[in-house]
Every structure is written in structure tokens, then in C-alpha cells.
Coordinates of C-alpha atoms and ligand atoms in Angstrom, one line a residue:
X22 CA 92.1 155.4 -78.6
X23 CA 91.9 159.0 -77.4
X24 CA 88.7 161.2 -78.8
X25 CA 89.9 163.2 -82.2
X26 CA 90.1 167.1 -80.7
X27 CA 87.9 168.8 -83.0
X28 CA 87.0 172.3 -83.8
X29 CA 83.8 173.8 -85.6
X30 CA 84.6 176.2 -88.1
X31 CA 81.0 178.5 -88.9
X32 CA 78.7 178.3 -85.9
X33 CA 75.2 178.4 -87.9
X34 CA 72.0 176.4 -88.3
X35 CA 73.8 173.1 -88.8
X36 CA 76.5 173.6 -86.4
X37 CA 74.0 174.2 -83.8
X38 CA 71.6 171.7 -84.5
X39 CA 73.6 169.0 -85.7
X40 CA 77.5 169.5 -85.1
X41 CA 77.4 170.0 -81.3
X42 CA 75.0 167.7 -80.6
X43 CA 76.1 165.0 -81.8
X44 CA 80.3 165.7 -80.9
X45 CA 78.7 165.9 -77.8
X46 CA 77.3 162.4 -77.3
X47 CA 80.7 160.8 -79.4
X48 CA 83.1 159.0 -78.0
X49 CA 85.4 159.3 -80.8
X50 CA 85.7 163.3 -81.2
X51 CA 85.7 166.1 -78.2
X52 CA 84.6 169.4 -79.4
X53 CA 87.4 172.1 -78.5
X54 CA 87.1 175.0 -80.0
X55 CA 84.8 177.1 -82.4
X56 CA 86.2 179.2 -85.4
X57 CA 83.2 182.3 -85.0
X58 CA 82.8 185.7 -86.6
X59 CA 80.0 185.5 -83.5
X60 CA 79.2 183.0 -80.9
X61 CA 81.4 180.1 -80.3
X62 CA 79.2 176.6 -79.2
X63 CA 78.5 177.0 -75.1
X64 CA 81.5 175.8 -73.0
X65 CA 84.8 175.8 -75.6
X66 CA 86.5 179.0 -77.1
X67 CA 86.1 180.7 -79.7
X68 CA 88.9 182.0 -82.2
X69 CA 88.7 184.3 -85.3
X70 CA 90.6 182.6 -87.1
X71 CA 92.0 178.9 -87.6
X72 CA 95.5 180.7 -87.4
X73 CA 94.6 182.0 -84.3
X74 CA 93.2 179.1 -82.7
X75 CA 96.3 176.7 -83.7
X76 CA 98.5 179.3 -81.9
X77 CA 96.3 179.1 -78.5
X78 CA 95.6 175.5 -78.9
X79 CA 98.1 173.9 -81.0
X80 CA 96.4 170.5 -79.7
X81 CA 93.3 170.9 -82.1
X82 CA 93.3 167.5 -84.8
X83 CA 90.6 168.6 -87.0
X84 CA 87.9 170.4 -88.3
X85 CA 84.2 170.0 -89.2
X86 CA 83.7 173.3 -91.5
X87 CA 79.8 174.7 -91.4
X88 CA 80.6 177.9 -93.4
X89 CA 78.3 177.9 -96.7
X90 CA 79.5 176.6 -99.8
X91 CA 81.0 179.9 -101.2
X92 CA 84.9 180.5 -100.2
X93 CA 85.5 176.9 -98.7
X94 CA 88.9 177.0 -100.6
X95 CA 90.4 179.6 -98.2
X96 CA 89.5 177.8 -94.9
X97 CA 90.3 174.2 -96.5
X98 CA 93.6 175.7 -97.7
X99 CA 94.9 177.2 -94.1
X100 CA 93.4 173.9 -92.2
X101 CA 95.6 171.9 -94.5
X102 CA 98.3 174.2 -93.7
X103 CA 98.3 173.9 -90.0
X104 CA 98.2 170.1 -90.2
X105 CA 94.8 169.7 -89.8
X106 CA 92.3 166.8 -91.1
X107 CA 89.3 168.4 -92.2
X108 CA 85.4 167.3 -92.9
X109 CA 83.4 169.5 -94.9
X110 CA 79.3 170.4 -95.2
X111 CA 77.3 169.4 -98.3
X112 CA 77.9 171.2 -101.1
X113 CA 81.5 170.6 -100.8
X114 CA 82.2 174.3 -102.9
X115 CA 81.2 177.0 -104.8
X116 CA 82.4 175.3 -108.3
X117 CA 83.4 172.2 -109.2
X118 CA 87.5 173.1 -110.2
X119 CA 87.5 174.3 -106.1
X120 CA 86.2 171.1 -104.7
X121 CA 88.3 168.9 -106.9
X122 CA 91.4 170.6 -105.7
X123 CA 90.6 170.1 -102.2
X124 CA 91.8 166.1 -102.1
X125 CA 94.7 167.1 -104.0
X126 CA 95.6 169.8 -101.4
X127 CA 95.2 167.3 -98.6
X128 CA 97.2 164.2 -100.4
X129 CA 100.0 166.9 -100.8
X130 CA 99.6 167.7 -96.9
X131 CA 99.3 164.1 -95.9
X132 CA 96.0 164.9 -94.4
X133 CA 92.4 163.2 -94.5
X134 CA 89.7 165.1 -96.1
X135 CA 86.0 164.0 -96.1
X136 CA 83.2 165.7 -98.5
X137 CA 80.5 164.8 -96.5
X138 CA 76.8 164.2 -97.8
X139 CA 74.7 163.6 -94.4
X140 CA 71.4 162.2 -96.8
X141 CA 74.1 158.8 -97.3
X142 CA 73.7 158.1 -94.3
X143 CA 69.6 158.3 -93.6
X144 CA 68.7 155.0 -92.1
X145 CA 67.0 153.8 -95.4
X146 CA 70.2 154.1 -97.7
X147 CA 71.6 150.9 -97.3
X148 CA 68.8 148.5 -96.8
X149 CA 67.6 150.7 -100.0
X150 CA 70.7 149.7 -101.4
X151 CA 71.0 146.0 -100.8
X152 CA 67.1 145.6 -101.8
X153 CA 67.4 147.1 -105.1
X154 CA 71.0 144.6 -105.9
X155 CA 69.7 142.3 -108.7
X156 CA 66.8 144.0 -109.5
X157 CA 65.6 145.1 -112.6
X158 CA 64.7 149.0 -112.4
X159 CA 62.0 150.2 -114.6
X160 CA 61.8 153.8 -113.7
X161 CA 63.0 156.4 -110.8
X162 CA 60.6 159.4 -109.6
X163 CA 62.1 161.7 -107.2
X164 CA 60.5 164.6 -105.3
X165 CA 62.0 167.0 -103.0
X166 CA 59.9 170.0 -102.8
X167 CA 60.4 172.0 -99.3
X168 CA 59.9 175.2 -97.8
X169 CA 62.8 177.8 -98.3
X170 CA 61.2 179.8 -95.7
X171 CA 60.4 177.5 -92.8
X172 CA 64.0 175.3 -93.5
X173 CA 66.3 178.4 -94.2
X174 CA 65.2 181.4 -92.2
X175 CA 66.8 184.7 -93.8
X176 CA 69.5 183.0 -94.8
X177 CA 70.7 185.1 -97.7
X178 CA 73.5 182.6 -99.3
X179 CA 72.0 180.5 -100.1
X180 CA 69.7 182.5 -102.9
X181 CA 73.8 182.8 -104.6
X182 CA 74.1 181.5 -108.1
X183 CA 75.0 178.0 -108.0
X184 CA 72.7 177.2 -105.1
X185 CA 69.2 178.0 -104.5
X186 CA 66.8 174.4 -104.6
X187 CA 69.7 172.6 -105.4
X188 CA 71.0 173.2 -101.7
X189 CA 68.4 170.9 -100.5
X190 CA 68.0 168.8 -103.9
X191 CA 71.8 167.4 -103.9
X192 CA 71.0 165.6 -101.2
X193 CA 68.5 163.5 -103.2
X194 CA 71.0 163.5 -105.8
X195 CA 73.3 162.3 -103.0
X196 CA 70.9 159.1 -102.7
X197 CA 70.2 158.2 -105.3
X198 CA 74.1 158.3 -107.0
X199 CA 74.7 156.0 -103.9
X200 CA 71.7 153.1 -104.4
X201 CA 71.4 153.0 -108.2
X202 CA 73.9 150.5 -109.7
X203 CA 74.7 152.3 -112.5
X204 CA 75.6 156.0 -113.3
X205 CA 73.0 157.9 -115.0
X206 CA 73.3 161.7 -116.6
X207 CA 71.3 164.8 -117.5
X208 CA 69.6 164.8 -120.5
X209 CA 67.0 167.7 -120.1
X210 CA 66.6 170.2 -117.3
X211 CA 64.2 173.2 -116.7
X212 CA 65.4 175.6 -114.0
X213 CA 62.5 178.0 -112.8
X214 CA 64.5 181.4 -111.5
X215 CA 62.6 184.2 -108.9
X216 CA 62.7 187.4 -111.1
X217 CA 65.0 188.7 -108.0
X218 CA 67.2 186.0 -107.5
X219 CA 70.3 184.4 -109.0
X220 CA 69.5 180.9 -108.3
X221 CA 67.0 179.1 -109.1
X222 CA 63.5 178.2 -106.6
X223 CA 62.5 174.9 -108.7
X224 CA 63.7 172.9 -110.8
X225 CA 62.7 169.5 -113.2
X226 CA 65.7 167.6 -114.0
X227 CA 65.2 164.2 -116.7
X228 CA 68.3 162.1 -116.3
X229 CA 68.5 158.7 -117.7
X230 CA 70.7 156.1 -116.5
X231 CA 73.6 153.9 -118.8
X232 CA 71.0 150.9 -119.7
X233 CA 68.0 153.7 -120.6
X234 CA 66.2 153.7 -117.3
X235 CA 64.5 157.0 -117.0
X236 CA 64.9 159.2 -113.6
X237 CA 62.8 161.8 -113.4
X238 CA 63.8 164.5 -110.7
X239 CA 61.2 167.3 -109.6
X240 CA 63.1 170.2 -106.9
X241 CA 61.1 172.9 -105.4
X242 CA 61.8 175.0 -102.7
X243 CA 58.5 176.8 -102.4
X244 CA 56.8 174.3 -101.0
X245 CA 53.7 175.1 -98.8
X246 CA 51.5 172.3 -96.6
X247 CA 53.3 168.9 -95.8
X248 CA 57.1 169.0 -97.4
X249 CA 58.3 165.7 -99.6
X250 CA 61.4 164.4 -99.6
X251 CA 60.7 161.1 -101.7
X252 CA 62.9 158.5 -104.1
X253 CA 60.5 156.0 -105.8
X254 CA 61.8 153.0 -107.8
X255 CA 59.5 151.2 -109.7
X256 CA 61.6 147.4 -110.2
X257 CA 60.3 144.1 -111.9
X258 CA 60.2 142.7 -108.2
X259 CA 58.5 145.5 -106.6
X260 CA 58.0 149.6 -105.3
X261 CA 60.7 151.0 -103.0
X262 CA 59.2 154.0 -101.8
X263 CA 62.0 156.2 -99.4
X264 CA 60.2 159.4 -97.6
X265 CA 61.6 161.5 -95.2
X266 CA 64.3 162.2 -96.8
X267 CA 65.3 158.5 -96.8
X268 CA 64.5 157.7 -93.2
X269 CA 61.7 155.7 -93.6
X270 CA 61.5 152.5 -96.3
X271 CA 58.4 150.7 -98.0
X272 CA 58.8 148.3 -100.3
X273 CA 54.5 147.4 -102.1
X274 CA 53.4 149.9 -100.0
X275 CA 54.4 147.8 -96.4
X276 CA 57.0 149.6 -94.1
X277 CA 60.5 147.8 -93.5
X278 CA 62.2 148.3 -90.1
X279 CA 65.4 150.5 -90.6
X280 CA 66.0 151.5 -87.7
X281 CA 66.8 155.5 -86.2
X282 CA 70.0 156.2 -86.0
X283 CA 70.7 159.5 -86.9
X284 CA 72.6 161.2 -90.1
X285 CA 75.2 162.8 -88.4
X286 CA 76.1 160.2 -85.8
X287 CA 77.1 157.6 -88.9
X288 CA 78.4 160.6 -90.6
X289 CA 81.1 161.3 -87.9
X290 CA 81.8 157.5 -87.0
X291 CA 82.6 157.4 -91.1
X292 CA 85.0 160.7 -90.2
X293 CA 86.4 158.2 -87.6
X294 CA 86.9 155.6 -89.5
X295 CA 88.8 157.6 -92.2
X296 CA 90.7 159.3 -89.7
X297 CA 92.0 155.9 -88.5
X298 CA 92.9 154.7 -91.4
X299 CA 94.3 158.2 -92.6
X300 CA 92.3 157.8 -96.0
X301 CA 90.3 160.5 -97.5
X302 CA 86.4 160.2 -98.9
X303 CA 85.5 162.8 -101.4
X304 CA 83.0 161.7 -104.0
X305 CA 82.0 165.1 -106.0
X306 CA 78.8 163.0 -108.6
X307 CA 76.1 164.5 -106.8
X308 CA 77.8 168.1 -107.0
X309 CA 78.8 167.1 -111.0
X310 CA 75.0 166.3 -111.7
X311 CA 74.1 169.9 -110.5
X312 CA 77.1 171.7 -112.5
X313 CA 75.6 169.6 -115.4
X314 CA 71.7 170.9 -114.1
X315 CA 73.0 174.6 -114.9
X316 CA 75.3 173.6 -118.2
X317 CA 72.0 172.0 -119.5
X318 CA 69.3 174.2 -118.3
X319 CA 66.9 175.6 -119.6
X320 CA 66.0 178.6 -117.9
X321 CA 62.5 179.9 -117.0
X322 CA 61.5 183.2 -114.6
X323 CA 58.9 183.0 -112.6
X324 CA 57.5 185.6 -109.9
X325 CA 60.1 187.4 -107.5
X326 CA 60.8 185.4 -103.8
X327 CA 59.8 187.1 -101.0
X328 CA 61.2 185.6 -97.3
X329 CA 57.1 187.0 -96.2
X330 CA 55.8 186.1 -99.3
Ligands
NAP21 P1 73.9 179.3 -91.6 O1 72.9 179.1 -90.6 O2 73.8 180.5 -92.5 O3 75.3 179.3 -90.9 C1 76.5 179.4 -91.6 C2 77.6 180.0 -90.7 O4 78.8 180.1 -91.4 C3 77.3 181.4 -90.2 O5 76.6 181.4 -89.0 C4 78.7 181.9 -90.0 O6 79.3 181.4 -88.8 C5 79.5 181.3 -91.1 N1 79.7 182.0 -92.3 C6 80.9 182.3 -92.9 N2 80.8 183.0 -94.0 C7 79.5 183.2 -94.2 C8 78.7 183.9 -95.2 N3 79.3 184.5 -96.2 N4 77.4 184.0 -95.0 C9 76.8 183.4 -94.0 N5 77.5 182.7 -93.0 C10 78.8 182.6 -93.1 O7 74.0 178.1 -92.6 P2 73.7 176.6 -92.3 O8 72.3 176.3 -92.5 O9 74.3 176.2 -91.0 O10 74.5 175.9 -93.5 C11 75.9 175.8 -93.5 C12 76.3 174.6 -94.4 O11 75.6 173.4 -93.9 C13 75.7 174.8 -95.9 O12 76.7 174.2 -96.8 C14 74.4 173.9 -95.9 O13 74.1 173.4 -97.2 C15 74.8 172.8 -95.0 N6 73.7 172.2 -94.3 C16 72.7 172.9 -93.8 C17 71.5 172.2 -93.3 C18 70.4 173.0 -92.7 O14 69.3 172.4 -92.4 N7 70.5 174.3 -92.4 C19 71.5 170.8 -93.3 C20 72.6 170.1 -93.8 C21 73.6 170.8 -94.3 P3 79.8 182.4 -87.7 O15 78.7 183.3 -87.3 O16 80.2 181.4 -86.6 O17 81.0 183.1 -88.2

């Protein structure tokens, strides 16, 4: 089958570092255009608008959208109407009511739409997964503490309310909703706000799971020294420890072979896969359990961010 012609809508961060890179080396997708307020990626146009590009190339299939989370309705909404399957970054919106409309707009269209979460697809999820079937959990710790500064340079949006430590954070939530075998939900949260800011720099979140197993959830995005990005399940038949933001596996302590395959390679062979079989994924739990975080929360103000600070 021919490559899927794909365009990049948002030429940021992840765009750069992730999106071209890795259309590059597929053989399912060719990267042909780039919907920029700026710089389009090297060697393909770039258009203002989706509107615009559709009337230069009306050859374009899809599109991978890298725009932050805020005003994803708009761009979903005039891909949709000019036929076009569409992907989107983690978080899938700026509110929950907008990202549940999206797969109704696109079963309307007859197009595929896929809410991606690239932390699915670390190389640890599924042996995670399959290791922890038939096991009894006890408890689950995570911690996800990071640097705003070194991992988000100056970028304003993402200090909007709504956002802030959960921009990283979901995509622990996005793991662990995806190798627990049974839903769990908030009971407590604490949400730790900059004096200066409208979303919050750290947060604890106590969720506990339908049979009572506790999960205890620790965010923070002012992070200095080495940065964690770790899921611990204590089971009757063992510790899986995930680090790295679920690259790496250890189950007592002794590493398990997982393998290196990157996120964002699976992530577009899953795009492939739904594109062939014209169904759409768009599983919004992970994005719930942080609407939930700030119906629950309590909230707390600590000292004012500084990008220097
Ligand atoms: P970014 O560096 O700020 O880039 C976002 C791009 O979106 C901008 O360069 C701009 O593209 C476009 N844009 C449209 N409206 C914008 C607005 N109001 N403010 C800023 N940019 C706007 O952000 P990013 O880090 O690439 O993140 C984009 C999405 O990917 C987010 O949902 C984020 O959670 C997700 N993500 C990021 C990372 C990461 O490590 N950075 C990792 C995984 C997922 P043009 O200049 O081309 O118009």
C-alpha cells in the first residue's frame, strides 16, 4: 500500500523532535506539508492554514496536530471538514466536553481520529501489562517529578489553567489506566499553585482502585538533580518497578529485556493500523482523572515560578 500523505499542523518542540523524525524513517506515512504560523519542517511547504494547504495540495490524507492543548476544536473541526483523518497530541483538549466531541465529529465525517498518548507505547507497557495479569496488587506508588525549565523552555501555555504538572503527569496517568486491571478514581487530591500562575507546579493525587487498592500519585514539575519518571506496583508475586518514563522494567529489583523501540514509531504504526481499518482510537480516562484532580482539589499556593528561578 502507498505511504498515508501526511501533514504537521504546529511546528514546535514535539513536532521537531518527534513528528519529523520519525515520518521520516516510516514507510507507512510521507510527510508533505506543514500547517506553520513560522517555519514549516525542512524540505515540504508550509501553509497558514489547513484551508489553504488543501487548495494547493488537495492530495494531503491526514494530519498529525502538535498545536497545544488549548483551541484543538477549531483545527479538528476544519480537518474533518476537508476530509481529513486526523491524530492528535496528548492532552487531547482544553476541556473534557471539547475532546469528547471530537470522535463524534469524525464518525459524522466518516473519518478516523486517534487521541494519542505516546507514554502507551514506552517499551515497558506491555510486558508491564502481561506481568501484572493474575496478580494480586497490594499497592501502586507513582512519581513523576521533572524539570519545567529544562523540558519546556519558555513555553508559556503550558502555565494555562487546566495544565501546568499535569502536562507531563497524564502521561503516567496514561500508564497506568492502561496496565492496571481495574479502573480506579480520585479520592483526595492536593494541588500546589505558583502564586503567579494559573495552573498548578505539583501536585499529590490518592486514588484508589474498584477492589480498594490504594494508588498513590506524587506530580511535580520543579524538579532539580536527576528527574523520575516512576510506576511501582507492589503485587503478592513480586515489585514491578517502570523508570524512565516506562522504558525500562524490573521486576525484585532485576532488569527484564524490553527492548528500544521508540514511542512515536509504535504510536504512528497504531495511526496505521487505524487508518487501515478506518476505525478511530480515542480513550479520554487519563484526561477524566485530571478534570477529576481539579473538581477534587484541594488547592494550596506556594512561592511564585520563575523560568530563571
Ligand atoms: P511548543 O514547542 O510550544 O510548540 C507548539 C506549536 O504549536 C508552536 O510552535 C506553534 O507552531 C503552534 N501553536 C499554535 N497555537 C499556539 C499557541 N497558542 N501557543 C504556542 N504555540 C502554538 O509545544 P510542544 O512542546 O511541541 O507541545 C505541543 C503538544 O505536544 C502539547 O500538547 C504537548 O503536551 C505535547 N507533547 C510535548 C512534548 C514535549 O516534550 N515538548 C512531548 C510529548 C507531547 P507554529 O509555530 O508552527 O505555528
Amino acid at each position: 500500500m502507498s505511504p498515508t500523505r501526511i501533514a504537521l499542523i504546529g511546528i514546535g518542540k514535539i513536532a521537531r523532535d518527534q513528528h519529523v523524525p520519525t515520518l521520516a524513517a516510516s514507510l507507512d506515512f510521507e510527510l508533505v506539508a506543514g500547517v506553520t504560523q513560522h517555519t514549516p519542517p525542512e524540505r515540504v511547504p508550509g501553509f497558514a492554514t489547513i484551508g489553504e494547504m488543501m487548495a494547493a495540495m488537495p492530495e494531503v490524507q491526514a494530519v498529525s496536530i502538535c498545536t497545544p492543548p488549548r483551541g484543538r476544536l477549531a483545527i479538528v473541526a476544519e480537518a474533518l471538514a476537508h476530509g481529513l483523518d486526523v491524530m492528535i497530541e496528548k492532552p487531547p483538549a482544553a476541556t473534557l466536553c471539547e475532546a469528547e466531541s471530537f470522535t463524534e465529529l469524525a464518525r459524522e465525517a466518516g473519518r478516523v481520529f486517534y487521541a494519542t498518548w505516546h507514554s502507551r507505547e514506552a517499551a515497558a507497557v506491555e510486558p508491564a501489562r502481561a506481568w501484572l495479569k493474575g496478580r494480586t496488587i497490594h499497592r501502586v506508588a507513582v512519581n513523576w517529578k521533572e524539570d519545567v525549565r529544562v523540558w519546556h523552555p519558555g513555553q508559556e501555555w503550558i502555565w494555562e489553567p487546566g495544565i501546568g504538572v499535569f502536562d507531563p503527569g497524564i502521561n503516567a496517568l496514561s500508564v497506568i489506566t492502561h496496565i492496571l486491571p481495574r479502573a480506579f478514581m480520585l479520592e483526595r487530591a492536593e494541588l500546589r499553585f505558583p502564586a503567579n500562575r494559573a495552573a498548578p507546579i505539583a501536585a499529590d493525587l490518592a486514588f484508589v482502585d474498584t477492589s480498594g487498592v490504594p494508588i498513590d500519585v506524587d506530580f511535580d514539575f520543579d524538579q532539580r538533580g536527576p528527574q523520575t519518571w516512576d510506576i511501582e506496583v507492589e503485587t503478592d508475586q513480586g515489585h514491578l518497578k517502570l523508570s524512565m518514563g516506562a522504558s525500562r522494567m524490573a521486576i525484585d529489583g532485576v532488569a527484564v529485556e524490553v527492548g528500544e523501540e521508540p514511542e512515536y514509531t509504535r504510536l504512528y504504526r497504531h495511526f496505521a493500523r487505524l487508518l487501515a481499518n478506518r476505525q478511530s482510537d480515542a480513550d479520554l480516562t487519563p484526561f477524566r482523572l485530571v478534570a477529576d484532580a481539579f473538581l477534587l482539589g484541594r488547592r494550596t499556593e506556594v512561592q511564585p515560578f520563575d523560568w530563571n528561578g
